[in-house]
Coordinates of C-alpha atoms and ligand atoms in Angstrom, one line a residue:
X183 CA 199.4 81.4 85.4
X184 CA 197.8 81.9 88.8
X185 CA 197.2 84.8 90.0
X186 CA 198.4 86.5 93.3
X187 CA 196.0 86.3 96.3
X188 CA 194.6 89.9 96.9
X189 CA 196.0 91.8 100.0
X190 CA 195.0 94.4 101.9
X191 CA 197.9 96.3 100.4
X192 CA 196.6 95.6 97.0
X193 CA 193.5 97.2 97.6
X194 CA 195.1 100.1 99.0
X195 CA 197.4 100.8 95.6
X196 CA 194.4 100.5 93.7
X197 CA 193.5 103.9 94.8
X198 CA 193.9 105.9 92.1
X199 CA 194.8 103.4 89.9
X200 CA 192.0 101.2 89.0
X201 CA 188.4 101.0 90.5
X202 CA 187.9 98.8 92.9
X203 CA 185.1 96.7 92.8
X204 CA 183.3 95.3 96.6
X205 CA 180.6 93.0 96.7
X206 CA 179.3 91.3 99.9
X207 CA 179.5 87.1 100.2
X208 CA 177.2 84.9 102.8
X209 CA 178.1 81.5 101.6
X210 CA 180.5 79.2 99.9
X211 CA 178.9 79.2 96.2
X212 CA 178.3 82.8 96.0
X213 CA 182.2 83.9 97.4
X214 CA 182.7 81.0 94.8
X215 CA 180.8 82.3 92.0
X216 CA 181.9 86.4 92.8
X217 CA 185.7 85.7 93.3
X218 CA 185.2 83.6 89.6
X219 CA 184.0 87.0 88.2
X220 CA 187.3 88.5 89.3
X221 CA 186.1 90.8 92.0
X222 CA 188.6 92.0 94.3
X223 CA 187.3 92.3 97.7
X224 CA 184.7 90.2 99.4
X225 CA 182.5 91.4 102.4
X226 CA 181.0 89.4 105.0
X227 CA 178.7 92.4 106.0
X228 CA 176.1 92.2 108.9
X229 CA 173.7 93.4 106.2
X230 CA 173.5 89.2 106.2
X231 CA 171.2 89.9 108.9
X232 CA 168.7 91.0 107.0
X233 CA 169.3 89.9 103.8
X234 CA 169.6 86.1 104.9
X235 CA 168.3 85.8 108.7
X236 CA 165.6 87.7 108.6
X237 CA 166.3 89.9 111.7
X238 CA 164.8 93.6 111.1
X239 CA 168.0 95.5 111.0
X240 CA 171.9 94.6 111.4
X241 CA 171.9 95.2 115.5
X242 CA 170.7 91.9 116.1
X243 CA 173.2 89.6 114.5
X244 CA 175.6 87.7 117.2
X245 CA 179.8 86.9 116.6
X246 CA 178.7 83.5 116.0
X247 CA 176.2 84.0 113.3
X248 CA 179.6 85.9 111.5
X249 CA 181.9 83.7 112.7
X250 CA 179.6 80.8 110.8
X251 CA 179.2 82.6 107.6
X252 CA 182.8 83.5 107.0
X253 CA 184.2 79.8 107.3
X254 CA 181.3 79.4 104.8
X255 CA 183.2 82.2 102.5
X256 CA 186.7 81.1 103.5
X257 CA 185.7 77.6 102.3
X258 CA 185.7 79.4 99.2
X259 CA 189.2 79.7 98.7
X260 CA 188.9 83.3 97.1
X261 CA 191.3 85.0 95.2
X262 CA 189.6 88.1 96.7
X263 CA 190.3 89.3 100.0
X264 CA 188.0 88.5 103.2
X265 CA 186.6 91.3 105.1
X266 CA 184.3 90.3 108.0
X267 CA 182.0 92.9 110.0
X268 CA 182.7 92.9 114.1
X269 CA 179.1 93.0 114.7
X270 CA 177.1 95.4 116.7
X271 CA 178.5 95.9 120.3
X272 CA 181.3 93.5 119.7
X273 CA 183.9 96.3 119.6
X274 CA 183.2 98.5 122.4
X275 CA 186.6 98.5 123.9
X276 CA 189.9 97.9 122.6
X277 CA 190.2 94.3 124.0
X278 CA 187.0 93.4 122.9
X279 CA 187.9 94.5 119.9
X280 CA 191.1 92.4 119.3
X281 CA 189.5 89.2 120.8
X282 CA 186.5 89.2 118.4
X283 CA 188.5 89.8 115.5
X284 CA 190.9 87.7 116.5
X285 CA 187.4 85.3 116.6
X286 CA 186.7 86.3 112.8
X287 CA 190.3 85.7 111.4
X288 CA 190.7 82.2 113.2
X289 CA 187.4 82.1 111.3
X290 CA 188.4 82.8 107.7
X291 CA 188.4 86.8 107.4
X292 CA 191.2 88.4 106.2
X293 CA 190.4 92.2 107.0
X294 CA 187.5 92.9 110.0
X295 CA 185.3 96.0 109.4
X296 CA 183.7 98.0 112.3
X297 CA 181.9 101.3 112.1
X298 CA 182.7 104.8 113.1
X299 CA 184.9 107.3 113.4
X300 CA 187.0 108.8 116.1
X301 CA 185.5 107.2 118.9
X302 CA 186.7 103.8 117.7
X303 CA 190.1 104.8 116.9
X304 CA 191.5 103.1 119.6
X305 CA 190.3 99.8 119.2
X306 CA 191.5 100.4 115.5
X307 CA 194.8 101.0 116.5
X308 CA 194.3 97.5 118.8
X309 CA 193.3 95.6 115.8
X310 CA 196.0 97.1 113.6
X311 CA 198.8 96.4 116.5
X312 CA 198.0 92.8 116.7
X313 CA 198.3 92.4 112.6
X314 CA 194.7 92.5 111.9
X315 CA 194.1 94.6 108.6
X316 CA 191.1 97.1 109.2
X317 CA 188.4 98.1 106.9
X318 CA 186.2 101.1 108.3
X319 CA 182.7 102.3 107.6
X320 CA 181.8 106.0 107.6
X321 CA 178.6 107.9 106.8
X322 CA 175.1 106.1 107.7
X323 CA 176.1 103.6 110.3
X324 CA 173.2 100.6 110.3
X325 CA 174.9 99.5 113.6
X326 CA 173.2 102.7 115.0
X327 CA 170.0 102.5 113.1
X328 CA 167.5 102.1 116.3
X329 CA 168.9 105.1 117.8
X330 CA 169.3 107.1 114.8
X331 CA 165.8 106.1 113.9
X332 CA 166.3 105.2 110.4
X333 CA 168.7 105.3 107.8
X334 CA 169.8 109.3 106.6
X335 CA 172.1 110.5 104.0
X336 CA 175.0 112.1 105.8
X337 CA 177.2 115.0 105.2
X338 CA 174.3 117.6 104.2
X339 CA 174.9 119.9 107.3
X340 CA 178.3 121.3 107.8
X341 CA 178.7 119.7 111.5
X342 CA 177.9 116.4 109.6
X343 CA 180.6 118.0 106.7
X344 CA 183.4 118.5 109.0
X345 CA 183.0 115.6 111.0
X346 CA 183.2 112.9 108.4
X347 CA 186.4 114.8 107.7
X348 CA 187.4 114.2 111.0
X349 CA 186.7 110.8 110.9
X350 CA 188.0 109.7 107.8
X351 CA 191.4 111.0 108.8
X352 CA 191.2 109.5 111.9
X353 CA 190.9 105.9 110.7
X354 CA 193.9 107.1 108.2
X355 CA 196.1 107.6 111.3
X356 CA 194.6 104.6 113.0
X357 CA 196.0 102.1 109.9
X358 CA 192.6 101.4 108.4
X359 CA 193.6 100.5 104.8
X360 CA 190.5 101.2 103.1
X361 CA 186.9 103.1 104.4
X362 CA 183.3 102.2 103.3
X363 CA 181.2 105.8 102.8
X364 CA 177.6 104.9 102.9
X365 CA 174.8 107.0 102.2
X366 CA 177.4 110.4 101.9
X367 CA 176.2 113.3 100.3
X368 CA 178.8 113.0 96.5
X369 CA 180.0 115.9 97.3
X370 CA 181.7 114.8 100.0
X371 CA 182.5 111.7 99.3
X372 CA 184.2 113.3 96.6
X373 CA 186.1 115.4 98.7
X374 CA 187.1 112.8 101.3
X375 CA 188.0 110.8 97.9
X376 CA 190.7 113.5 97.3
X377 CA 191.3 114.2 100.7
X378 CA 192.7 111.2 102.1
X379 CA 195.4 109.0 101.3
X380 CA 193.5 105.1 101.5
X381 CA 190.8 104.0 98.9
X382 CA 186.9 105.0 99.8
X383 CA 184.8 102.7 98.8
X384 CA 181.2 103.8 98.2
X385 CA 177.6 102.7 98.8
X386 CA 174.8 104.9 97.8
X387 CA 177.2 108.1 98.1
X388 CA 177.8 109.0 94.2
X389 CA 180.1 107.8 91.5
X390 CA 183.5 110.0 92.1
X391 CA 184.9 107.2 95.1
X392 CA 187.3 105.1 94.3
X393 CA 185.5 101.9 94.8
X394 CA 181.3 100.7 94.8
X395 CA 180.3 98.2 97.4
X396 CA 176.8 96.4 97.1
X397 CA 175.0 94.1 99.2
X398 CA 175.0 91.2 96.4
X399 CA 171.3 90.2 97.1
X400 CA 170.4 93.5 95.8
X401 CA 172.5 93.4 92.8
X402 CA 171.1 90.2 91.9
X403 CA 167.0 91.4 92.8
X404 CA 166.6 89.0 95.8
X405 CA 166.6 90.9 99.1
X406 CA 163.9 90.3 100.7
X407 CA 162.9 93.4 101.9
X408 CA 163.0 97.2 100.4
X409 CA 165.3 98.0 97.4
X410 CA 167.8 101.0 98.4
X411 CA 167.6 103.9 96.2
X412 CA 171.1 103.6 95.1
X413 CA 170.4 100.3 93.3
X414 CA 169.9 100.1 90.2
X415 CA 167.8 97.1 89.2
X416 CA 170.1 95.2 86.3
X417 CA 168.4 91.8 87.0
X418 CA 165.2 90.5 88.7
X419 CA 166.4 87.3 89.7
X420 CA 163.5 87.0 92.5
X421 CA 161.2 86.9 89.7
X422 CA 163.0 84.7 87.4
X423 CA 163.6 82.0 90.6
X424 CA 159.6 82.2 91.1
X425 CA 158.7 81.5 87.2
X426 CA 160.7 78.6 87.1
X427 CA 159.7 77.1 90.2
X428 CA 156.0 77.9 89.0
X429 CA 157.1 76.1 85.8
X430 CA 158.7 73.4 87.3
X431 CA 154.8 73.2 89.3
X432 CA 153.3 72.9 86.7
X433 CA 155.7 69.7 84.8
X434 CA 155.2 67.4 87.7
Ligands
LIG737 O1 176.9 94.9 106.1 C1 177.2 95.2 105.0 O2 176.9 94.5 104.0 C2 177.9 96.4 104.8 C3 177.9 97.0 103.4 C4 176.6 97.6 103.1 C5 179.0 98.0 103.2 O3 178.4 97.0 105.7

């Protein structure tokens, strides 16, 4: 028996419930090969930037480059749900906001993702009121890496505390049906865990969220570049790629 296509809504009444599982997806073989293994909710993140552009950091990826990568995903034909990042500065006002995920879903994407708090709850509530499900993204925001001059563990200070409170009601109110929390101090995550009524879904921010999301290359050992300290190395596939093709070398 087939199994139902994953929803939005799905993911949402799996708070609680069971834990949900969130890996990111560049390209037809891999959303292939991750929606085989049964996980639930696929990500085109920005982090493909960095992970398969080559760009420095997340700010310089364009609509298009998305826009390309999730018909590569779509093509897929996932049981998992979609989710596609609005890239940086594609969201700034509200009808930005609608047209470029309008962009993403006309695309493939099933969900859009965008990052930050209160300050983008009205183009949230745009992208909810023209039936657009909405994923947000609390915490460290790579989007604003350049000006926050790196990337920083968030919620140690109590402003930082009572503002990812803030936020993380405020994309509740705005319709977002799930939020990412990367790099949180656990503690709060935890408490924003128990706090709020939609799933958080956690990256580098402890074990007590209701869901773990990875960039896949570094789940897998071949990102390119450093190895966050959340990651725990299960397989070094980099390496394994380089012996064969050494081995292969050497049998011509
Ligand atoms: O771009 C991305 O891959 C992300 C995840 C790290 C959550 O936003």
């Amino acid at each position: 028996m087939e199994l139902p296509k994953i929803t939005p809504s799905a993911i949402r009444a799996m708070k609680g419930r069971e834990r949900i599982a969130a890996l990111t997806a560049y390209d037809f073989p891999m959303a292939k090969l991750l929606d085989d293994a049964g996980v639930p909710l696929l990500l085109v993140g920005d982090s493909l930037g960095m992970v398969v552009l080559g760009y420095p950091d997340t700010t310089h990826v364009t609509m298009a480059e998305i826009e390309h990568h999730v018909r590569a995903v779509a093509r897929a034909k996932p049981r998992a749900l979609v989710a596609a990042d609005l890239p940086y500065r594609s969201y700034e006002t509200a009808e930005a906001a609608v047209a470029n995920a309008r962009r993403l879903t006309a695309a493939g994407a099933e969900a859009v993702k965008a990052e930050g708090g209160r300050e983008i709850a009205p183009q949230i509530r745009a992208i909810v009121a023209a039936g657009i499900p909405f994923l947000g993204h609390l915490g460290m925001l790579p989007q604003h890496v350049v000006e926050e001059g790196g990337y920083r563990i968030k919620g140690k200070v109590e402003a930082e505390h009572a503002a990812l409170v803030d936020d993380a009601q405020a994309l509740v109110d705005a319709g977002a049906f799930a939020v990412v929390l990367e790099l949180v101090t656990a503690p709060v995550a935890k408490e924003l865990t128990a706090k709020i009524s939609i799933p958080t879904i956690g990256i580098g921010s402890g074990a007590d969220c209701d869901g773990q999301i990875l960039v896949t290359t570094d789940l897998f050992g071949t990102s390119p570049g450093f190895i966050p300290k959340h990651v725990k190395l299960r397989l070094n596939l980099a390496e394994q790629m380089r012996a064969v093709v050494a081995e292969w070398r050497r049998s011509l």
